[in-house]
PDB file of C-alpha atoms in Angstrom:
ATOM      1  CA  UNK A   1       0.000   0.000   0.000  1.00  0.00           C
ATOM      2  CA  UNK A   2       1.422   3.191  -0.445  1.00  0.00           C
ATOM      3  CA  UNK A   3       0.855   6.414   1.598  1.00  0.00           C
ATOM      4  CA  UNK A   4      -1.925   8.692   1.515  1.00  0.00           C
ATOM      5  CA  UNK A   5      -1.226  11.910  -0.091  1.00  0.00           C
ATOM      6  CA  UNK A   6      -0.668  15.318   1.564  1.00  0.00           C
ATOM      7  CA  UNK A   7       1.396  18.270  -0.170  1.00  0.00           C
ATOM      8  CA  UNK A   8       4.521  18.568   1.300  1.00  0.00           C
ATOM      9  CA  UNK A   9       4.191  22.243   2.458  1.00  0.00           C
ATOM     10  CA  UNK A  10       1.738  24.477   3.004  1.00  0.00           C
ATOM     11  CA  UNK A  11       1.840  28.101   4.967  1.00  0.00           C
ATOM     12  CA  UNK A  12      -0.268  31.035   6.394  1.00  0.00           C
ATOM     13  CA  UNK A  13      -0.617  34.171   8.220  1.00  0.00           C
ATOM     14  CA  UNK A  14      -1.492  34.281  11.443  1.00  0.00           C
ATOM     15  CA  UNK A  15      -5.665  34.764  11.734  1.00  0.00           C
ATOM     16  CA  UNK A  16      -5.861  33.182   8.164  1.00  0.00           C
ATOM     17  CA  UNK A  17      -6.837  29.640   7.486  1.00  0.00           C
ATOM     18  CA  UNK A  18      -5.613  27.022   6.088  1.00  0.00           C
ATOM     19  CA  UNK A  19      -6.917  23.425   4.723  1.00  0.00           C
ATOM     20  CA  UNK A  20      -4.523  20.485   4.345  1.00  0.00           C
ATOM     21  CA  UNK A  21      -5.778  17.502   2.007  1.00  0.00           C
ATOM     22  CA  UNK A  22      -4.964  13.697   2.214  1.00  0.00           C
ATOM     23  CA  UNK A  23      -6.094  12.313  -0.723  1.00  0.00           C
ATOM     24  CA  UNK A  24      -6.155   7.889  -0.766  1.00  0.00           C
ATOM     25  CA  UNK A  25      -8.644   5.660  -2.788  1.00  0.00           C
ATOM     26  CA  UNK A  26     -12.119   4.317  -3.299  1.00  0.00           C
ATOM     27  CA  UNK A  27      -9.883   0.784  -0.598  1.00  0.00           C
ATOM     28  CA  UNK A  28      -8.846   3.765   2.026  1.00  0.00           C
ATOM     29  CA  UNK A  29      -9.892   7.089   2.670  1.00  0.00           C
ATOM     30  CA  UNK A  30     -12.993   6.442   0.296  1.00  0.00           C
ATOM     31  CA  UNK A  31     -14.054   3.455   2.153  1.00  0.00           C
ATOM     32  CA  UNK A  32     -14.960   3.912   5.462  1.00  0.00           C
ATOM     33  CA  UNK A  33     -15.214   7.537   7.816  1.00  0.00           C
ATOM     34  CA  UNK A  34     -12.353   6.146   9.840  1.00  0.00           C
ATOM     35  CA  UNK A  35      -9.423   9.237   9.251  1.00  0.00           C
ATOM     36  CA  UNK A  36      -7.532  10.598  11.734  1.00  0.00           C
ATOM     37  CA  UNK A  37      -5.295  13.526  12.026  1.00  0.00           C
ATOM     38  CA  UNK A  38      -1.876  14.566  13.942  1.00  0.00           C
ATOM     39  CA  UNK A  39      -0.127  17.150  14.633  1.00  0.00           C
ATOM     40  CA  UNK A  40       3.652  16.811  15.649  1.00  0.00           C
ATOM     41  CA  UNK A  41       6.104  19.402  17.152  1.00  0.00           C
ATOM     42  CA  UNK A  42       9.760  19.097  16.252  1.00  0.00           C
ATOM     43  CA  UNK A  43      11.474  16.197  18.992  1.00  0.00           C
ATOM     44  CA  UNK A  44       7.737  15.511  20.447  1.00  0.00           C
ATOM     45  CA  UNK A  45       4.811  12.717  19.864  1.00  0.00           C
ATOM     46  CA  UNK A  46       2.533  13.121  17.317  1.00  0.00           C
ATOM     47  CA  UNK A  47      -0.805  14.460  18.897  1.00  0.00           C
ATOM     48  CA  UNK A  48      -4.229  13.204  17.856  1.00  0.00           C
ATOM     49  CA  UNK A  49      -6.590  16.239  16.872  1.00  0.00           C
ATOM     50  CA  UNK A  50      -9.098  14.702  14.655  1.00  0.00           C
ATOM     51  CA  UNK A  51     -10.569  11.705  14.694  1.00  0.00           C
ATOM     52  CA  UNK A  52     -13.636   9.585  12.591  1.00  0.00           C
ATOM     53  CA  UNK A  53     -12.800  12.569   9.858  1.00  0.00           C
ATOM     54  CA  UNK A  54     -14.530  15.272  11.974  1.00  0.00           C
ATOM     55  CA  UNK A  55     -14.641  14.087  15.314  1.00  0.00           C
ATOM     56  CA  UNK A  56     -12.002  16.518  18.013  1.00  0.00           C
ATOM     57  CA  UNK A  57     -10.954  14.801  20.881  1.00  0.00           C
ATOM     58  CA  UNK A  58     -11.376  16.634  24.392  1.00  0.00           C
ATOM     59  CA  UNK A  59      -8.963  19.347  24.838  1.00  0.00           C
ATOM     60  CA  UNK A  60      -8.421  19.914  21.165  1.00  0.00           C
ATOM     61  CA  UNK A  61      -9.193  23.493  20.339  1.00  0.00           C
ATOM     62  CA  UNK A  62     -12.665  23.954  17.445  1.00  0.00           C
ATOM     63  CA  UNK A  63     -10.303  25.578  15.259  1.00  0.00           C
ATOM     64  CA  UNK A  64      -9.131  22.749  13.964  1.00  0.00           C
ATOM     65  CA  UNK A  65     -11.920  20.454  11.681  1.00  0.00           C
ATOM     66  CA  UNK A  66     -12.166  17.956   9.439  1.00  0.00           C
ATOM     67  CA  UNK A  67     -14.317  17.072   6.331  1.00  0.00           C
ATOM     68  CA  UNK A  68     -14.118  14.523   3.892  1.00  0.00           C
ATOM     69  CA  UNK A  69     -15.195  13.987   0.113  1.00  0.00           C
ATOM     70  CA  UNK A  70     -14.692  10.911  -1.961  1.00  0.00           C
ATOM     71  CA  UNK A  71     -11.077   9.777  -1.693  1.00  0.00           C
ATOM     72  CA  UNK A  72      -9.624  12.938  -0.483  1.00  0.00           C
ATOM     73  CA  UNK A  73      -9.627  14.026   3.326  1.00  0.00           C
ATOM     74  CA  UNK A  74      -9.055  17.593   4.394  1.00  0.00           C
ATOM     75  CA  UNK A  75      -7.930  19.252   7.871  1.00  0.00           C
ATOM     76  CA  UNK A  76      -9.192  23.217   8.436  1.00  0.00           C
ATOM     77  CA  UNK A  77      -7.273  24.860  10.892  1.00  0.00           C
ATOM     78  CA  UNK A  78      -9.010  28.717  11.472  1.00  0.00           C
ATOM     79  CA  UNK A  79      -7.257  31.620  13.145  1.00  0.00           C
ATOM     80  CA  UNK A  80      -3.877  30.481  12.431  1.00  0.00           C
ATOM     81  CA  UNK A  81      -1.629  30.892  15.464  1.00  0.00           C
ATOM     82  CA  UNK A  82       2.018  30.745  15.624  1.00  0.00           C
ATOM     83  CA  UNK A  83       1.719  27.324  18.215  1.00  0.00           C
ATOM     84  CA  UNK A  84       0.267  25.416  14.833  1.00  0.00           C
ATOM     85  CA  UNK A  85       3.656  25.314  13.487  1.00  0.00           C
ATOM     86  CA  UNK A  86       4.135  21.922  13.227  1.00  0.00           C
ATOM     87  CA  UNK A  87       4.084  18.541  10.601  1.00  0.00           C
ATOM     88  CA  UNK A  88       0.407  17.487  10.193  1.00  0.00           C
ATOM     89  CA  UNK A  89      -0.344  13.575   9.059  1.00  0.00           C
ATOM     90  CA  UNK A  90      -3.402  11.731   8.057  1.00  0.00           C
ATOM     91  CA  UNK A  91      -4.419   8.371   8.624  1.00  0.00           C
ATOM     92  CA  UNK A  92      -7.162   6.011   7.344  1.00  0.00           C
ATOM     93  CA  UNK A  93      -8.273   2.840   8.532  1.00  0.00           C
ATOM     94  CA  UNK A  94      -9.540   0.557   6.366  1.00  0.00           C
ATOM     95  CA  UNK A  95     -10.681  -2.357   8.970  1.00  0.00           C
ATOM     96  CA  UNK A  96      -7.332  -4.086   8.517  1.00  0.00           C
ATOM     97  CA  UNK A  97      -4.366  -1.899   8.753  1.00  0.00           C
ATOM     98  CA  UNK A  98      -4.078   1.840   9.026  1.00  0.00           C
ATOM     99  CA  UNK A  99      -2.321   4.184   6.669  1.00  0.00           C
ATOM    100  CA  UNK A 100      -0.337   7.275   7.172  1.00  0.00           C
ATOM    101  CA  UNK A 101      -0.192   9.671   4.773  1.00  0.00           C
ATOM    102  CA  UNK A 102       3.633  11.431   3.868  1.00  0.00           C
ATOM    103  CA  UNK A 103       3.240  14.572   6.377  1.00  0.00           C
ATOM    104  CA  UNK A 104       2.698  18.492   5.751  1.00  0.00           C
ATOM    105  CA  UNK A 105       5.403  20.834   6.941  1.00  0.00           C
ATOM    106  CA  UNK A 106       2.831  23.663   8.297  1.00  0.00           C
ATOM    107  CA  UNK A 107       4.742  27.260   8.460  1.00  0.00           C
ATOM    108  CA  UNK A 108       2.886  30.379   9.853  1.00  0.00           C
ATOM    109  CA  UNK A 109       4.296  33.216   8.554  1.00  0.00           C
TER     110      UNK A 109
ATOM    111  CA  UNK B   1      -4.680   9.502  33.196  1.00  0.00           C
ATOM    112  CA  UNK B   2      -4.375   7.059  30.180  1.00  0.00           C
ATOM    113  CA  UNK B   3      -0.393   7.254  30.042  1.00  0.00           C
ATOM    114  CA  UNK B   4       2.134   5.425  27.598  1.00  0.00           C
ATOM    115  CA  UNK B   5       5.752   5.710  28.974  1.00  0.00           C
ATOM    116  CA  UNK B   6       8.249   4.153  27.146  1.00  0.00           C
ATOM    117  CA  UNK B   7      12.097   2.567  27.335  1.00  0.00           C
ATOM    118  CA  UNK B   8      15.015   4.816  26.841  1.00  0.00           C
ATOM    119  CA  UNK B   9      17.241   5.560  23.958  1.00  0.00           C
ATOM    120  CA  UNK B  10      19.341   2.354  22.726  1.00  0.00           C
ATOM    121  CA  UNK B  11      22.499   2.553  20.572  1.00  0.00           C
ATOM    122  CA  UNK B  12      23.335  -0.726  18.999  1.00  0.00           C
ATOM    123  CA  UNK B  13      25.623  -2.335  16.410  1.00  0.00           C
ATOM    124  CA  UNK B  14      24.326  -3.887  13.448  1.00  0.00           C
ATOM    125  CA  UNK B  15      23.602  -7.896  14.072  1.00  0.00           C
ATOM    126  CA  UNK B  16      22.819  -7.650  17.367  1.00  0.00           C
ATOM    127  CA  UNK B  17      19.210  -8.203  19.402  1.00  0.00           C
ATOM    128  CA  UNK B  18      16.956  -5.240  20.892  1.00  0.00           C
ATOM    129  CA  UNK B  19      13.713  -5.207  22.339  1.00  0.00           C
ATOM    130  CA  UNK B  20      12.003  -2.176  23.819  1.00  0.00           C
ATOM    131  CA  UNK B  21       9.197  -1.477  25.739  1.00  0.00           C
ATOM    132  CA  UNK B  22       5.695   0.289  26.461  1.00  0.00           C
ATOM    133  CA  UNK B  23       4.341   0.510  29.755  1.00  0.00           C
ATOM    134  CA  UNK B  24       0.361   1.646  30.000  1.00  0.00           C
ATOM    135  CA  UNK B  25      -1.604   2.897  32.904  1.00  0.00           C
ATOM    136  CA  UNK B  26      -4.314   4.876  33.849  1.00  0.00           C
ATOM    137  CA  UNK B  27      -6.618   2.493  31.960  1.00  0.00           C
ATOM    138  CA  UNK B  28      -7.631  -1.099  31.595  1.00  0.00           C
ATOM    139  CA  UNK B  29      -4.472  -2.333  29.215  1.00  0.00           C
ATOM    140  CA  UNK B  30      -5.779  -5.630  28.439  1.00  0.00           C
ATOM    141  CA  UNK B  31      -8.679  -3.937  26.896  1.00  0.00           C
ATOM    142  CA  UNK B  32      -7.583  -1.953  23.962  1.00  0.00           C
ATOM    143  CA  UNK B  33      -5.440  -2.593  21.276  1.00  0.00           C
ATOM    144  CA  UNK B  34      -1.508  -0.950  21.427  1.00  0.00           C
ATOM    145  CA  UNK B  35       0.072   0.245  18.252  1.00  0.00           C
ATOM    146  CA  UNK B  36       3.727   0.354  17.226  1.00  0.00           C
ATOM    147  CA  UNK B  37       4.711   3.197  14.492  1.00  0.00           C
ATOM    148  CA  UNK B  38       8.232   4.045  12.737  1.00  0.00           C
ATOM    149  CA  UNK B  39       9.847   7.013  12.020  1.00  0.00           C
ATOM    150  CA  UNK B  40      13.218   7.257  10.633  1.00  0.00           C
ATOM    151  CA  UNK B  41      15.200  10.482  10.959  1.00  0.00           C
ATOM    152  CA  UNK B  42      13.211  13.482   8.797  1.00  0.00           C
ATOM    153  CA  UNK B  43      10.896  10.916   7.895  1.00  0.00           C
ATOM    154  CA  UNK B  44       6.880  10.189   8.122  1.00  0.00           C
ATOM    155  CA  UNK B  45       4.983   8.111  10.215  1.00  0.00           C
ATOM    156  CA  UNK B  46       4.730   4.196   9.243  1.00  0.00           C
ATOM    157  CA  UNK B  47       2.550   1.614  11.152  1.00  0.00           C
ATOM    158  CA  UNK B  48       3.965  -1.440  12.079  1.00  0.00           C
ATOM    159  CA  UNK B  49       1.855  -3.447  13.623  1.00  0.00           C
ATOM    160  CA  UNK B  50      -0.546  -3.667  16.554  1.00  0.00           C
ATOM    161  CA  UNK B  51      -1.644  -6.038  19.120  1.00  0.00           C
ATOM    162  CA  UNK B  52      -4.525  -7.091  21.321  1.00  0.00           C
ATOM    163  CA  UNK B  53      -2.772  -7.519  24.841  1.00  0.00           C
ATOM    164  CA  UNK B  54      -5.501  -9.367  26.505  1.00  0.00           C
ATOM    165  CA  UNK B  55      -5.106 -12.274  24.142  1.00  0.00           C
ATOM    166  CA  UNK B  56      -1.949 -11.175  22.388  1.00  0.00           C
ATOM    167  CA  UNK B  57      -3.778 -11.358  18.484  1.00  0.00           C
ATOM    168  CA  UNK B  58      -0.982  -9.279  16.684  1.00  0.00           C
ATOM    169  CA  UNK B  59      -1.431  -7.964  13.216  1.00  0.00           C
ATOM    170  CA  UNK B  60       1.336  -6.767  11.180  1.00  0.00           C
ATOM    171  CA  UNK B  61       1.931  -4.250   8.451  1.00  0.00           C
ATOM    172  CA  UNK B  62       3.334  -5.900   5.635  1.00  0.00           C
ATOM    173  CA  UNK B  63       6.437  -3.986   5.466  1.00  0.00           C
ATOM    174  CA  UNK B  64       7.104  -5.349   8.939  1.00  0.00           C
ATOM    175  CA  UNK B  65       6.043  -8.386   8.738  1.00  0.00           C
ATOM    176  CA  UNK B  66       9.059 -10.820   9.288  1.00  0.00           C
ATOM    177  CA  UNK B  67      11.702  -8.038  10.732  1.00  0.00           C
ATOM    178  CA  UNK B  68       9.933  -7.285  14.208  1.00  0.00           C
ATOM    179  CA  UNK B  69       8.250  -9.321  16.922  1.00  0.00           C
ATOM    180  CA  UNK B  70       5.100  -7.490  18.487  1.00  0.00           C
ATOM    181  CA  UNK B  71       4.278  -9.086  21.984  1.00  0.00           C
ATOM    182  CA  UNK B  72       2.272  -7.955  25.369  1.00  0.00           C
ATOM    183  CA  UNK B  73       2.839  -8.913  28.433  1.00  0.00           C
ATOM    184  CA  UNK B  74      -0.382  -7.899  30.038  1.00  0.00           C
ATOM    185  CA  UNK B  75       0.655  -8.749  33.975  1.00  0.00           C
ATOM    186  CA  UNK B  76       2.426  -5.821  34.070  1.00  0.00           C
ATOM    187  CA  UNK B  77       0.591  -3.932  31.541  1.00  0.00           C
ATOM    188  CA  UNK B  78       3.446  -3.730  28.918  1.00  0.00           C
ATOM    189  CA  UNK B  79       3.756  -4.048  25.510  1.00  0.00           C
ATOM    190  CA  UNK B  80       7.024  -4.691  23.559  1.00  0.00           C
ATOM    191  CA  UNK B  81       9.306  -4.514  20.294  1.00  0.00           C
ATOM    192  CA  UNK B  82      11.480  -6.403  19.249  1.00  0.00           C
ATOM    193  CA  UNK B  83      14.493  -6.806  16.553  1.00  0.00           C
ATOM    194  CA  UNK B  84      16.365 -10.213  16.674  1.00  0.00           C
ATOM    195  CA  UNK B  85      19.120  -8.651  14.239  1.00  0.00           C
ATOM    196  CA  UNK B  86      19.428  -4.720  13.912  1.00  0.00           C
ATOM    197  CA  UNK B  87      19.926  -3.329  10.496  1.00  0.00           C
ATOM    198  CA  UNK B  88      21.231   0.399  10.401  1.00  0.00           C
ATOM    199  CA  UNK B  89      18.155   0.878   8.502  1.00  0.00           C
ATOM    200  CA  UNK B  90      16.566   0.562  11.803  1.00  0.00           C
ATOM    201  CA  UNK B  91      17.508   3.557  12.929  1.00  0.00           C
ATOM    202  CA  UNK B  92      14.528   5.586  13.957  1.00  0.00           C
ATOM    203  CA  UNK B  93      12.115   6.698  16.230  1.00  0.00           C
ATOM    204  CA  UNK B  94       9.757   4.004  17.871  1.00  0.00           C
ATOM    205  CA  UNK B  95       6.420   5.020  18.848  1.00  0.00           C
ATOM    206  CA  UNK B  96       3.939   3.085  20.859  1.00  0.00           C
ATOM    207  CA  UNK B  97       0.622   4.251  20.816  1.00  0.00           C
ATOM    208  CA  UNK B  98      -3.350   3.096  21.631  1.00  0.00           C
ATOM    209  CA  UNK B  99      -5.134   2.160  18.932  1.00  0.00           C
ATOM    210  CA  UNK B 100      -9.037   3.264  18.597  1.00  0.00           C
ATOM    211  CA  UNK B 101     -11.914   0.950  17.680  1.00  0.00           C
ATOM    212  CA  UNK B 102     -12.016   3.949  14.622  1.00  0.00           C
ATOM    213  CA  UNK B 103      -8.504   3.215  14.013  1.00  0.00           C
ATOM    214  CA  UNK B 104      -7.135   6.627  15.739  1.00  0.00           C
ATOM    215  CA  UNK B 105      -3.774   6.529  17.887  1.00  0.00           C
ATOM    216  CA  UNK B 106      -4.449   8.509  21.360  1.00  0.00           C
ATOM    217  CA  UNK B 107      -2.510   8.692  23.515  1.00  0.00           C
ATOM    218  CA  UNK B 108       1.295   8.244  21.872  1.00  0.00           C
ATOM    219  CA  UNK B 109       4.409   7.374  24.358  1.00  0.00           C
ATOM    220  CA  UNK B 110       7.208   9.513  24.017  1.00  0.00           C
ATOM    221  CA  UNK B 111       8.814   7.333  21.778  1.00  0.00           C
ATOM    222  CA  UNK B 112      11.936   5.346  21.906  1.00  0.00           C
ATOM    223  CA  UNK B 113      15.319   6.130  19.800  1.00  0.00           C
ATOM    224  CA  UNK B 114      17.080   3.681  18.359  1.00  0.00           C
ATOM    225  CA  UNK B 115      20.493   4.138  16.872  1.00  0.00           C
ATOM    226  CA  UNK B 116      22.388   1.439  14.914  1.00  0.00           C
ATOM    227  CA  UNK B 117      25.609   1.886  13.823  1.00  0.00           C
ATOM    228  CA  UNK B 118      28.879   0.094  13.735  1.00  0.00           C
TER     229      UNK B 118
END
């Protein structure tokens, strides 16, 4: 299988928003509403912040949301702030083994 | 609080055995699945397998499949990796993580370097 999608890059000002797509197939992303997002800090964990494509775990701040259409995922993150510096990944499950996508280097400006 | 703490760093030579750990707590460990992910130096996230520590089912990404042992040992609520001849290619980061019903990883240990070199 090989990864989902995501552009390598993508930047903003801070206040502006932003949308980050993860694009898999009709056998992934397309099959079931099972993706997940991360967000990961240079030298830290990856962090959940979206789950079941628009589901935000407790603590996770509503300016960060998820839609999906087809084969292709997206993550919408509102009011940029300089803290959402960071790589963002996707990840669909399938029912049989998840799948990362290749990462996007966020950069507010 | 559901917390994943893992092993320290290792630095190994190439050839030789490694396995490295994931303690839970804060939760009922024998009850939801445990995750392990890769990622190599400036590199993306790839699952590697997960397992099922009350009854130790373990499922394996293909890429992995063959080059790492996955096993629980669910008396002491910890999971565990393990190489039974390090490559350098196996230098990387080593996540453990617990893995959803939906397939989401929450929470994520701190991870575990691993360094192989000669």
């Amino acid at each position: 299988q090989s990864a989902l999608t995501q552009p390598a890059s993508v930047s903003g000002s801070p206040g502006q928003s932003i949308t980050i797509s993860c694009t898999g197939t009709s056998s992934d992303v397309g099959s079931y509403n099972l993706v997940s997002w991360y967000q990961q800090h240079p030298g830290k964990a990856p962090k959940l912040m979206i789950y079941e494509v628009s589901k935000r775990p407790s603590g996770v701040s509503n300016r960060f949301s998820g839609s999906k259409s087809g084969n292709t995922a997206s993550l919408t993150i509102s009011g940029l702030q300089a803290e959402d510096e960071a790589d963002y990944y996707c990840c669909s499950y399938a029912g049989s083994s998840p799948l990362f996508g290749g990462g996007t280097k966020l950069t507010v400006l | 609080e559901v917390q994943l703490v893992q092993s320290g760093a290792e630095v190994k030579k190439p050839g030789e055995s490694l396995k490295i750990s994931c303690k839970g707590s804060g939760y009922s460990f024998t009850s939801y699945w445990i995750g392990w992910v890769r990622q190599m130096p400036g590199k993306g996230l790839e699952w590697m397998g997960i397992i099922y520590p009350g009854d130790s089912d373990t499922r394996y990404s293909p890429s992995f499949q063959g080059q790492v042992t996955i096993s629980a040992d669910k008396s002491i609520s910890t999971a565990y990796l393990q190489w039974s001849s390090l490559k350098a290619s196996d230098t990387a980061m080593y996540y453990c993580a617990s893995f959803g019903p939906g397939g989401w990883f929450d929470p994520w240990g701190q991870g575990t370097l691993v360094t192989v070199s000669s």
